[in-house]
Coordinates of N, CA and C in Angstrom, one line a residue:
Chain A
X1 N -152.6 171.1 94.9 CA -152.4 170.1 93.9 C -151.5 170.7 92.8
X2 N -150.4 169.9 92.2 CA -149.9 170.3 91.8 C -150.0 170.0 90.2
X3 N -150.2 171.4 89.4 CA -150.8 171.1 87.8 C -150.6 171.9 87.2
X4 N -150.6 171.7 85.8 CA -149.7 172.1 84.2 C -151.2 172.0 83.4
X5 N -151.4 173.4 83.0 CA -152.4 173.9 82.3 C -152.0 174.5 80.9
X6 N -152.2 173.7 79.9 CA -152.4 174.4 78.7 C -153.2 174.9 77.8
X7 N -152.8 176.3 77.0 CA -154.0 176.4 76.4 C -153.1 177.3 75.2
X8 N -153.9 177.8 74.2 CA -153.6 178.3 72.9 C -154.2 177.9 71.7
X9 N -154.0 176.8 72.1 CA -154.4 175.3 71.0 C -155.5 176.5 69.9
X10 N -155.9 175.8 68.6 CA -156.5 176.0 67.6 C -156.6 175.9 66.5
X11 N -157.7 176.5 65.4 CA -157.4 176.0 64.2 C -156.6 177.1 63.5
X12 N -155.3 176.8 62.9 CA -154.9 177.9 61.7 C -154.2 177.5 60.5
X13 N -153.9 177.8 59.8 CA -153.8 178.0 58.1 C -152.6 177.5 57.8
X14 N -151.7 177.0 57.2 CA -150.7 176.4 56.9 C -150.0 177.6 56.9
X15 N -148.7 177.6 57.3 CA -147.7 179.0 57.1 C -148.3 180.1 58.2
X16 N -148.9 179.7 59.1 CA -149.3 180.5 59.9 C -148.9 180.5 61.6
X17 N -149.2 180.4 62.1 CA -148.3 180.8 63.2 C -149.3 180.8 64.9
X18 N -148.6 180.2 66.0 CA -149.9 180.0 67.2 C -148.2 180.4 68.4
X19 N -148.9 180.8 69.6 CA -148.4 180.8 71.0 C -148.9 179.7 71.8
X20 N -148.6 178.4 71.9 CA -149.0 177.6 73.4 C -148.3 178.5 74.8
X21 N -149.2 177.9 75.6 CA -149.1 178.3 77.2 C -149.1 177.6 78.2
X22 N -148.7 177.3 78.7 CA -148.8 176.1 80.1 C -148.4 176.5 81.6
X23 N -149.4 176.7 82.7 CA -149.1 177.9 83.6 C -149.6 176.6 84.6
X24 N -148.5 176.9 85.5 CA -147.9 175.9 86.7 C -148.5 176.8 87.7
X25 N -148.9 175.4 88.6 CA -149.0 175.8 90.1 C -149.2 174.6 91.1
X26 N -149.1 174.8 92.2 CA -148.7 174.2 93.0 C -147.8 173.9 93.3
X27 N -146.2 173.9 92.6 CA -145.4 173.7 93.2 C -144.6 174.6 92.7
X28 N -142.7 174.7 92.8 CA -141.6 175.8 92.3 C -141.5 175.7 91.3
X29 N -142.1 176.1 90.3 CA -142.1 176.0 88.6 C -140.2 176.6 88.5
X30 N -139.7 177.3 88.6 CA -138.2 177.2 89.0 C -137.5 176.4 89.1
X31 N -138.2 175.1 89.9 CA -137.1 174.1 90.4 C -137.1 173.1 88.8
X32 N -137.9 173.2 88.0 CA -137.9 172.3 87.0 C -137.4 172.8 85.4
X33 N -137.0 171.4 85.1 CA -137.0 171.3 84.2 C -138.5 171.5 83.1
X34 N -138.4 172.3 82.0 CA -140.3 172.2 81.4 C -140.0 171.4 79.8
X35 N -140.9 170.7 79.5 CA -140.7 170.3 78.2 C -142.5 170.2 77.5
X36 N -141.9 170.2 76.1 CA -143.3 170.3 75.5 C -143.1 169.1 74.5
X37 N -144.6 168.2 74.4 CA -144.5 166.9 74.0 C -145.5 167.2 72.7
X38 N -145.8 166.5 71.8 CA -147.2 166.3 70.9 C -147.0 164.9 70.8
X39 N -148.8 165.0 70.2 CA -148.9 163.7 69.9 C -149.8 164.1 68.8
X40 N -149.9 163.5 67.3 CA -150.5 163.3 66.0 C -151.4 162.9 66.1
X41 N -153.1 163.0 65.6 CA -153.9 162.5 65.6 C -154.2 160.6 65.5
X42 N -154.0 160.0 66.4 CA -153.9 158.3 66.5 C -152.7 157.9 66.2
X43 N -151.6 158.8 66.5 CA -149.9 158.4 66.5 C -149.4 158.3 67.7
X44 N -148.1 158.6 68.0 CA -147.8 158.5 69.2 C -147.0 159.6 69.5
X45 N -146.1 159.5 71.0 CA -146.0 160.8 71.5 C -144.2 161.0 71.1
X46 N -144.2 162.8 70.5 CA -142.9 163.4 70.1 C -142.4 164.0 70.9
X47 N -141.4 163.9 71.7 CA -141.0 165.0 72.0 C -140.2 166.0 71.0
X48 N -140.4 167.6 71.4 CA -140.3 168.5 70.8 C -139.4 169.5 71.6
X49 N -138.8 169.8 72.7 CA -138.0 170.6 73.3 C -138.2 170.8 74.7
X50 N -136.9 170.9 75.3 CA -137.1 171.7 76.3 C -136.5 172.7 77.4
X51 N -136.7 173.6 78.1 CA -136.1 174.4 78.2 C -135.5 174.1 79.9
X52 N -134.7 174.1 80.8 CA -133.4 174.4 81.9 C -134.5 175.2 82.7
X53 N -134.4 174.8 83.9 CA -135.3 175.7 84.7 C -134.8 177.4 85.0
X54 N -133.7 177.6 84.7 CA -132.9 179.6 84.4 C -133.1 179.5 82.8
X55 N -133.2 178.9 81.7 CA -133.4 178.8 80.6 C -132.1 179.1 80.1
X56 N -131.0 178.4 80.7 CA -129.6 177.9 80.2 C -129.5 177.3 79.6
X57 N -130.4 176.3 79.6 CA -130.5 175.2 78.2 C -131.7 175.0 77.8
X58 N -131.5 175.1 76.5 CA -132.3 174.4 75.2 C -132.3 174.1 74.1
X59 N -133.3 172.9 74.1 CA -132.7 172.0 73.6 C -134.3 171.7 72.2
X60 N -134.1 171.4 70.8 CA -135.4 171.1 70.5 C -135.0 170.1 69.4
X61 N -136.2 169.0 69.0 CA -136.2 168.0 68.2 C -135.8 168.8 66.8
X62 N -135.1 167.8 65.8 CA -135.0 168.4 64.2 C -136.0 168.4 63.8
X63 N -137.2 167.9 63.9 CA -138.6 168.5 63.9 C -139.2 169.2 63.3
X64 N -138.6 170.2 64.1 CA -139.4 171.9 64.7 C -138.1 172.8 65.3
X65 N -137.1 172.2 65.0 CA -135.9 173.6 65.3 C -135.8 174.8 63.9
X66 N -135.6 175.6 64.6 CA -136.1 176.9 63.8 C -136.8 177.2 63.7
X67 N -138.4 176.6 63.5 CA -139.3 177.0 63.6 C -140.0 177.2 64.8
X68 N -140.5 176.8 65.7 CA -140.4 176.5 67.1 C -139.4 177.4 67.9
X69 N -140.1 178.0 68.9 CA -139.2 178.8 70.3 C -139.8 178.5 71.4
X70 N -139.1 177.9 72.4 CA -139.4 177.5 73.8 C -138.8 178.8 75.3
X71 N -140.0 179.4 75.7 CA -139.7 180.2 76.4 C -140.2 179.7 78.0
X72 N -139.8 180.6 79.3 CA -140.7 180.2 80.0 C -140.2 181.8 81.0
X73 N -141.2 181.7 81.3 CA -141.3 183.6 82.5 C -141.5 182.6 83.8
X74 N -140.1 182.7 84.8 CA -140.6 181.7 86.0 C -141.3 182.8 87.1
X75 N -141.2 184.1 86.8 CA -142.2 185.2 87.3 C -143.8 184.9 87.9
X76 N -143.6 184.2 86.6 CA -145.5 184.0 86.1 C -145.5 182.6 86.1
X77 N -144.6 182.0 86.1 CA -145.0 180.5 86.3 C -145.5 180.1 85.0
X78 N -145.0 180.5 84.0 CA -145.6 180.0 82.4 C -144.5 179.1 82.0
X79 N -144.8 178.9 81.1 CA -144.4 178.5 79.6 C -144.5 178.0 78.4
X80 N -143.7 178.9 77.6 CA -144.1 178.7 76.0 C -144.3 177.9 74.9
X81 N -144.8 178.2 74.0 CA -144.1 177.5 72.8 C -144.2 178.7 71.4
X82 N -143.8 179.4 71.4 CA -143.6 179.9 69.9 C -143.9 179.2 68.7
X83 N -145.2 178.6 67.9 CA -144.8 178.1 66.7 C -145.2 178.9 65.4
X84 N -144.1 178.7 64.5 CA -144.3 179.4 63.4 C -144.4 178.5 62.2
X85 N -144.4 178.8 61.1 CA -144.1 178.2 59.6 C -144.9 176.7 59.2
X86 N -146.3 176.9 60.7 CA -147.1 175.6 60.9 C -147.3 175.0 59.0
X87 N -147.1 173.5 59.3 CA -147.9 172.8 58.4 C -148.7 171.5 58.8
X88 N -149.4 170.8 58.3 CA -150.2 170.2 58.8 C -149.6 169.4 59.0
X89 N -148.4 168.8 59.4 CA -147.5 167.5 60.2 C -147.6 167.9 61.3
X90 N -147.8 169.5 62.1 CA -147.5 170.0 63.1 C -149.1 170.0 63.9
X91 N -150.7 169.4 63.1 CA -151.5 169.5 64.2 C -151.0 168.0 65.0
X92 N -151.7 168.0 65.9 CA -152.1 167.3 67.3 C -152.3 167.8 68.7
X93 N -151.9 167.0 69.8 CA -152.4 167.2 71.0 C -151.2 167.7 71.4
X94 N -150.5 169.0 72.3 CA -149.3 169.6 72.4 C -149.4 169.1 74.3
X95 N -148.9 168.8 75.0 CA -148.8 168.6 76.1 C -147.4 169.6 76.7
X96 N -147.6 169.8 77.5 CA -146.5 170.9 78.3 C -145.7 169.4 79.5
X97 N -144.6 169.3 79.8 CA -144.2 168.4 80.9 C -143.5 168.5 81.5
X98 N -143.3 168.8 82.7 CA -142.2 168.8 84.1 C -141.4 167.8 84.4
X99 N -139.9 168.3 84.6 CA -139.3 166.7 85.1 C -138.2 167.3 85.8
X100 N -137.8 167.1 87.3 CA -136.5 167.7 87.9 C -135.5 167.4 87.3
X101 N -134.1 168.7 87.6 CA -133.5 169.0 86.9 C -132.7 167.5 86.3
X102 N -131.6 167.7 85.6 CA -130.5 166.4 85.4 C -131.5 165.4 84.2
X103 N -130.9 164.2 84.4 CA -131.5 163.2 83.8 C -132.6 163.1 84.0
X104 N -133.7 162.8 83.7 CA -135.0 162.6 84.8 C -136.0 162.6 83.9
X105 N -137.0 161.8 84.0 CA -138.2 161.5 83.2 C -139.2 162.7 83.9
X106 N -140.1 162.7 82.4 CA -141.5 164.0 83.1 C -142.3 162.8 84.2
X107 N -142.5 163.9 85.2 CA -143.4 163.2 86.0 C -144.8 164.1 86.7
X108 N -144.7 165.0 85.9 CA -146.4 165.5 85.4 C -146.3 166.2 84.6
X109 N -147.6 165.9 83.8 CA -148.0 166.7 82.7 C -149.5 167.2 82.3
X110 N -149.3 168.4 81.7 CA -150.2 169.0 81.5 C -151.8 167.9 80.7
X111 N -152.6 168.2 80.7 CA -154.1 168.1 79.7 C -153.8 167.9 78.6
X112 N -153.1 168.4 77.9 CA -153.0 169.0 76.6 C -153.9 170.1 76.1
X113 N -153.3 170.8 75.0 CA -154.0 171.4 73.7 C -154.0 171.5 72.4
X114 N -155.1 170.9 71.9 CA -155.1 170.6 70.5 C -154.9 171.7 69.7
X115 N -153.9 171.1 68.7 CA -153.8 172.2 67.4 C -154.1 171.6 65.7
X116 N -154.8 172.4 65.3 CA -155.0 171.9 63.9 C -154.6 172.6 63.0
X117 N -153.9 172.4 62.3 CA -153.4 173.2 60.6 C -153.7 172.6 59.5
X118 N -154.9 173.5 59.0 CA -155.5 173.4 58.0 C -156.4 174.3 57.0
X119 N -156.3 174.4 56.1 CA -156.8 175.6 54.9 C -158.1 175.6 55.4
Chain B
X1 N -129.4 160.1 67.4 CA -130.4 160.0 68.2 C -130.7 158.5 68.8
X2 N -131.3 158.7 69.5 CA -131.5 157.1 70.2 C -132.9 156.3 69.7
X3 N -133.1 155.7 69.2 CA -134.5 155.4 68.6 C -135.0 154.2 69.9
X4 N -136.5 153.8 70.2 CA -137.1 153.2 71.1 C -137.8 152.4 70.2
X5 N -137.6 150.8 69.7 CA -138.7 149.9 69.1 C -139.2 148.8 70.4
X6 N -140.7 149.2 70.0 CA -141.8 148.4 71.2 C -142.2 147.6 70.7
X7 N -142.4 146.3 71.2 CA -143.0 145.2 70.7 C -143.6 144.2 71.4
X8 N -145.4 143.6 71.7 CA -145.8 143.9 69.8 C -146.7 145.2 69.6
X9 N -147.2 145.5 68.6 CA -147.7 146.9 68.3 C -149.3 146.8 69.0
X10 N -149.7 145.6 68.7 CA -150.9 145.6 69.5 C -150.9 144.3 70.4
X11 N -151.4 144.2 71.2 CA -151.4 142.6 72.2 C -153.2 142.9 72.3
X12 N -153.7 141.3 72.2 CA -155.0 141.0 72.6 C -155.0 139.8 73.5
X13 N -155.5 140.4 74.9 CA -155.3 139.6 75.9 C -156.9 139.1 76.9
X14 N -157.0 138.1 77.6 CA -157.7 138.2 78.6 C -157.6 138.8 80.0
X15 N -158.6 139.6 80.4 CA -158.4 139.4 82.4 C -158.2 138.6 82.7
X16 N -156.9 139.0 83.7 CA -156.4 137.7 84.8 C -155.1 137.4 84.0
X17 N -154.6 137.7 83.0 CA -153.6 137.1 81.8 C -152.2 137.8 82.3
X18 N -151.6 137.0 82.1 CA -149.6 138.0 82.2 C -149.5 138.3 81.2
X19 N -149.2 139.6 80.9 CA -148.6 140.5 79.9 C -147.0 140.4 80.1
X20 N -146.5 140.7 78.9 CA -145.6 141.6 78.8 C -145.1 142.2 77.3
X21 N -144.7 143.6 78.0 CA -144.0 144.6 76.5 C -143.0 144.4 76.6
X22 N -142.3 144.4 75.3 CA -140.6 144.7 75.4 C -140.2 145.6 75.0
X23 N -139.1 146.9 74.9 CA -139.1 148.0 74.6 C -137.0 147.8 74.4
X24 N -137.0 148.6 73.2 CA -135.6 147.6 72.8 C -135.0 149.4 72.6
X25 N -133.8 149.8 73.0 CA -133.0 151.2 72.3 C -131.9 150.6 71.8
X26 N -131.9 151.6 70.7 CA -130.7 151.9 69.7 C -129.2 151.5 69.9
X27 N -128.9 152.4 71.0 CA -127.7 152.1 71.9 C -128.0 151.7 73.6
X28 N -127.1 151.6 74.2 CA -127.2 151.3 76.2 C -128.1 152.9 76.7
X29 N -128.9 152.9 77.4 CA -129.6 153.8 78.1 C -129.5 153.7 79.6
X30 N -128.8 152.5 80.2 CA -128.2 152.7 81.6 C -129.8 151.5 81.7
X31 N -129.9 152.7 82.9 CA -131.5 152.7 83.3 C -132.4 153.2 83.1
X32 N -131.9 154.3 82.0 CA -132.7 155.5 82.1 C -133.9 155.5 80.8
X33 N -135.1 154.4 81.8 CA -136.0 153.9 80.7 C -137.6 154.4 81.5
X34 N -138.6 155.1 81.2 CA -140.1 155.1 81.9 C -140.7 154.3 81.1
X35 N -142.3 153.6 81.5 CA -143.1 153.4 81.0 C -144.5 154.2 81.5
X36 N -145.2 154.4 80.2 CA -146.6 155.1 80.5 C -147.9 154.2 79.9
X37 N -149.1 154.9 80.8 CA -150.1 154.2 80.7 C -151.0 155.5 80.1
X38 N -151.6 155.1 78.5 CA -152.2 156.3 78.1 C -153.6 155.7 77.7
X39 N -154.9 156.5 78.0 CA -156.3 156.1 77.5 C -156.7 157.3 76.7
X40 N -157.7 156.9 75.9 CA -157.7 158.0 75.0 C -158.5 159.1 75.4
X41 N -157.9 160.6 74.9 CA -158.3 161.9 75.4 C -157.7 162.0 76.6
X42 N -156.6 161.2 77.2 CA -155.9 161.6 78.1 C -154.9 161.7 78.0
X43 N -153.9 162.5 78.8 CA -152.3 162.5 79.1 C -151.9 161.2 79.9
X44 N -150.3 161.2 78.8 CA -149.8 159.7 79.6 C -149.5 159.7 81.5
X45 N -150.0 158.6 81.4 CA -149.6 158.1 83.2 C -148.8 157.8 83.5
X46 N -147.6 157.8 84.1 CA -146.2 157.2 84.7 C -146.3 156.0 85.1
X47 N -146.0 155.3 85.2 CA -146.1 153.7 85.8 C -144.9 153.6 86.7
X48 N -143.5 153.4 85.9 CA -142.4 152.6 86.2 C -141.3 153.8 85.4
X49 N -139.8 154.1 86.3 CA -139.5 155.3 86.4 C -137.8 154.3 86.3
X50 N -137.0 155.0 86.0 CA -135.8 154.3 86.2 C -135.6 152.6 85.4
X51 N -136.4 152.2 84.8 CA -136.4 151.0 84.2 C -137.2 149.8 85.3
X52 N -137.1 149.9 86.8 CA -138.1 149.0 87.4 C -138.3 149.6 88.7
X53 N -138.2 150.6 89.1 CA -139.3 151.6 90.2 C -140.6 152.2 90.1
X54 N -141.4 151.6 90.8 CA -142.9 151.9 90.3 C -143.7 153.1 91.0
X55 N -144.1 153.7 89.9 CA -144.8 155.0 90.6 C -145.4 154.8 91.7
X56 N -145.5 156.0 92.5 CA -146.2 156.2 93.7 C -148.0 156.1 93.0
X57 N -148.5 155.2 93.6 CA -149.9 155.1 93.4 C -150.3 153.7 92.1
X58 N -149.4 153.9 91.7 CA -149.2 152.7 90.6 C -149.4 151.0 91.1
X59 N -150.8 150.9 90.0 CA -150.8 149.2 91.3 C -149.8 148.3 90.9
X60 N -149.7 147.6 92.3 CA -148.0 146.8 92.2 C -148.4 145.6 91.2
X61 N -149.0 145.1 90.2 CA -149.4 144.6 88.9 C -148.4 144.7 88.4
X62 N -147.9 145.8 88.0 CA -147.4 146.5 86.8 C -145.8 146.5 87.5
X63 N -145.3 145.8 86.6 CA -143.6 145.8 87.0 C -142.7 146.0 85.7
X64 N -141.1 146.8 85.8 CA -140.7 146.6 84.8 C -138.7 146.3 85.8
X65 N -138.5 145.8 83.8 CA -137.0 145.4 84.3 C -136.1 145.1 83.0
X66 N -135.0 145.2 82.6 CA -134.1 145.6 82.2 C -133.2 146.5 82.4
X67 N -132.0 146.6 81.7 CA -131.4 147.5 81.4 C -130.1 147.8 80.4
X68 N -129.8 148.9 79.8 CA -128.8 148.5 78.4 C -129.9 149.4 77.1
X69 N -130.5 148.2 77.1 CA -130.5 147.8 75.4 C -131.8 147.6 75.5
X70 N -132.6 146.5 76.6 CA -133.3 145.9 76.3 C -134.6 146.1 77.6
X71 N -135.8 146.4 77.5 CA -136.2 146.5 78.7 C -137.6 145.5 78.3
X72 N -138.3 145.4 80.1 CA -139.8 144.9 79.8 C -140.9 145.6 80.3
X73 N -141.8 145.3 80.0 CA -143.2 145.9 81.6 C -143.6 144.6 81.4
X74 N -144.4 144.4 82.8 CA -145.1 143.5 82.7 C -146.3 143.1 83.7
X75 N -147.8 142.9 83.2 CA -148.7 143.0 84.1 C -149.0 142.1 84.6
X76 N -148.8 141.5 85.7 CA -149.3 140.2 86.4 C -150.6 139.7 86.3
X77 N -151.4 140.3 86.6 CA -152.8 139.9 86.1 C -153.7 141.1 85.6
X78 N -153.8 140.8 84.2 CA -154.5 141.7 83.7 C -155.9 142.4 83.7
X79 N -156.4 143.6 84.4 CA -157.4 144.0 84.6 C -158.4 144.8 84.1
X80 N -159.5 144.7 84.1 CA -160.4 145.9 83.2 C -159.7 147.3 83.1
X81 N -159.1 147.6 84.0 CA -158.8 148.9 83.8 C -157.8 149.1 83.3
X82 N -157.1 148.5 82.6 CA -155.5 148.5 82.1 C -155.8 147.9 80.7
X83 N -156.6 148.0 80.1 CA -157.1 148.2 78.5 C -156.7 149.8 78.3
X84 N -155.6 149.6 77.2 CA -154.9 151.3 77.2 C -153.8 151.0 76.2
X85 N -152.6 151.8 75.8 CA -151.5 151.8 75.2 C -150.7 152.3 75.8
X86 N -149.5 151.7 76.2 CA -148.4 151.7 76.9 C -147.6 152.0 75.9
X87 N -146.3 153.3 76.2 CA -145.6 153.5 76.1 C -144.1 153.5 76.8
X88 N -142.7 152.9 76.0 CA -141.7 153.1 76.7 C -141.2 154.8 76.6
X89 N -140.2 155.1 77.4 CA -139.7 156.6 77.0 C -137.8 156.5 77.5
X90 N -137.0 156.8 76.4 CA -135.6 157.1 76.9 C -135.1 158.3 77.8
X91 N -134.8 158.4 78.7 CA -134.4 160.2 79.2 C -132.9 159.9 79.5
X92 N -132.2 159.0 78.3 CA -130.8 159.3 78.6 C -129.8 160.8 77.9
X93 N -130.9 160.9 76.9 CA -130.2 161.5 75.9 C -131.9 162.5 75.1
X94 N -131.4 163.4 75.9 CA -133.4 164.1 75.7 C -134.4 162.9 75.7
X95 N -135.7 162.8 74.7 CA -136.7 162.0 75.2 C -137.1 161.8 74.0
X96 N -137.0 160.3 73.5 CA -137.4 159.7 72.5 C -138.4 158.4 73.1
X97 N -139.9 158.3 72.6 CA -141.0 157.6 73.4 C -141.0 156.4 72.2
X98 N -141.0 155.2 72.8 CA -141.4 154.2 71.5 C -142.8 154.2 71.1
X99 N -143.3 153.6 69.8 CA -144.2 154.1 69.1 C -145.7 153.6 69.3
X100 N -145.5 152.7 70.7 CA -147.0 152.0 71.7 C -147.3 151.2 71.5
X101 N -148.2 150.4 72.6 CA -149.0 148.6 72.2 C -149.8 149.4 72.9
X102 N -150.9 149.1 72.1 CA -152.4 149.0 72.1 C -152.5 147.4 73.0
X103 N -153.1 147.5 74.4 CA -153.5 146.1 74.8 C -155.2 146.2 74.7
X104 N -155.6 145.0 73.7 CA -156.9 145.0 73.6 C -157.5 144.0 74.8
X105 N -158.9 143.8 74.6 CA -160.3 143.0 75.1 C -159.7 141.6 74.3
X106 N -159.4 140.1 74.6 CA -159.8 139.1 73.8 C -161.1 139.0 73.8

C-alpha cells in the first residue's frame, strides 16, 4: 500500500521552532514530486512548499519563506519540514503530499500532524 | 499568484438533489483544476483530476467540467455519504486551493 506518514506535530511556544516528517513507502519516493500542505483550525487548505524529487527545486508560499525549510533524504524515503520563528498563524493540521513530477496535482496524502503554537 | 474563488461557501441540499460548485481562477489555468472531498479529521480525497477526469474509485456521481477561468463539480444525485466540503485546487502555477463549500443535511 502505498502511504505518507507524518509526525513531529506538537505543542510549542511562539518563536519557537518544530521538525515535521513524512516517511513514504510503498512506492519510489524518488520518482516524486513531495509537498507540504496545512490547514488552520476550521479554515481551509494552504499550500506551503515544495521540493523536486533530486531537490532541484524549491519552491515555498510568502507565508513561511524564510522561515520554513523543505528537505527530503530519498535514502530514507523522508521528508521535511524545518519550522522556525513559529507563531500562532502557523498552528494547524500539516499534511505532507505526493504528486508526479511536471504539472500534476497531489494524489496522495499523508494523515496529517497537528501543530499548535501557543504560550 | 493565482487566487481560487468557490461558490457558494456553504450549500444545504437534499438526498437524491443535483449539486453543483463553481470554482472561478484569477487568470486561465488551461485544465489544470482538481477537486477534493474532505470530512472532518480527515485528509482531502481526489475526486476529479485535470478539470473533468474522475478518480480511480471515485463514484461516477461526481463529475467536473470547465476550463480557463471557470470550472464546476457536480453531483448527480446527492448521497448520505457526500455530506463533506469540497474543495477546488490550481496546479498550474504551484497550488492555490479555493476556500470550500460545506454541503449540508436540508
Amino acid at each position: 500500500e502505498e502511504q505518507l506518514v507524518e509526525s513531529g506535530g506538537g505543542l510549542v511556544k511562539p518563536g519557537g521552532s518544530l521538525r515535521l516528517s513524512c516517511a513514504a513507502s510503498g512506492f519510489t519516493f524518488s520518482d516524486y514530486t513531495m509537498n507540504w500542505v496545512r490547514q488552520a483550525p476550521g479554515k481551509g487548505l494552504e499550500w506551503l512548499s515544495s521540493i523536486s524529487s533530486r531537490s532541484g527545486y524549491i519552491y515555498y508560499a510568502d507565508s513561511v519563506k524564510g522561515r520554513f525549510t523543505i528537505s527530503r533524504d530519498n535514502a530514507k524515503n523522508s521528508l521535511y519540514l524545518q519550522m522556525d520563528s513559529l507563531t500562532a498563524e502557523d498552528s494547524g493540521v500539516y499534511y505532507c503530499a505526493r504528486a508526479p513530477e511536471g504539472v500534476s496535482h497531489p494524489d496522495n496524502w499523508g494523515q496529517g500532524t497537528l501543530v499548535t503554537v501557543s504560550s | 499568484d493565482i487566487q481560487m474563488t468557490q461558490s457558494p461557501s456553504t450549500l444545504s441540499a437534499f438526498v437524491g438533489d443535483r449539486v453543483t460548485i463553481t470554482c472561478r481562477a484569477s487568470q486561465s489555468i488551461s485544465s489544470w483544476l482538481a477537486w477534493y472531498q474532505q470530512k472532518p479529521g480527515k485528509a482531502p480525497k481526489l475526486l476529479i483530476y485535470k478539470a473533468s477526469n474522475l478518480e480511480s474509485g471515485a463514484p461516477s456521481r461526481f463529475s467536473g467540467s470547465g476550463s480557463g477561468t471557470e470550472f464546476t463539480l457536480t453531483i448527480s444525485s446527492l448521497q448520505p455519504d457526500d455530506f463533506a466540503t469540497y474543495y477546488c485546487q490550481q496546479y498550474a502555477h504551484y497550488w492555490t486551493f479555493g476556500q470550500g463549500t460545506k454541503v449540508e443535511i436540508k
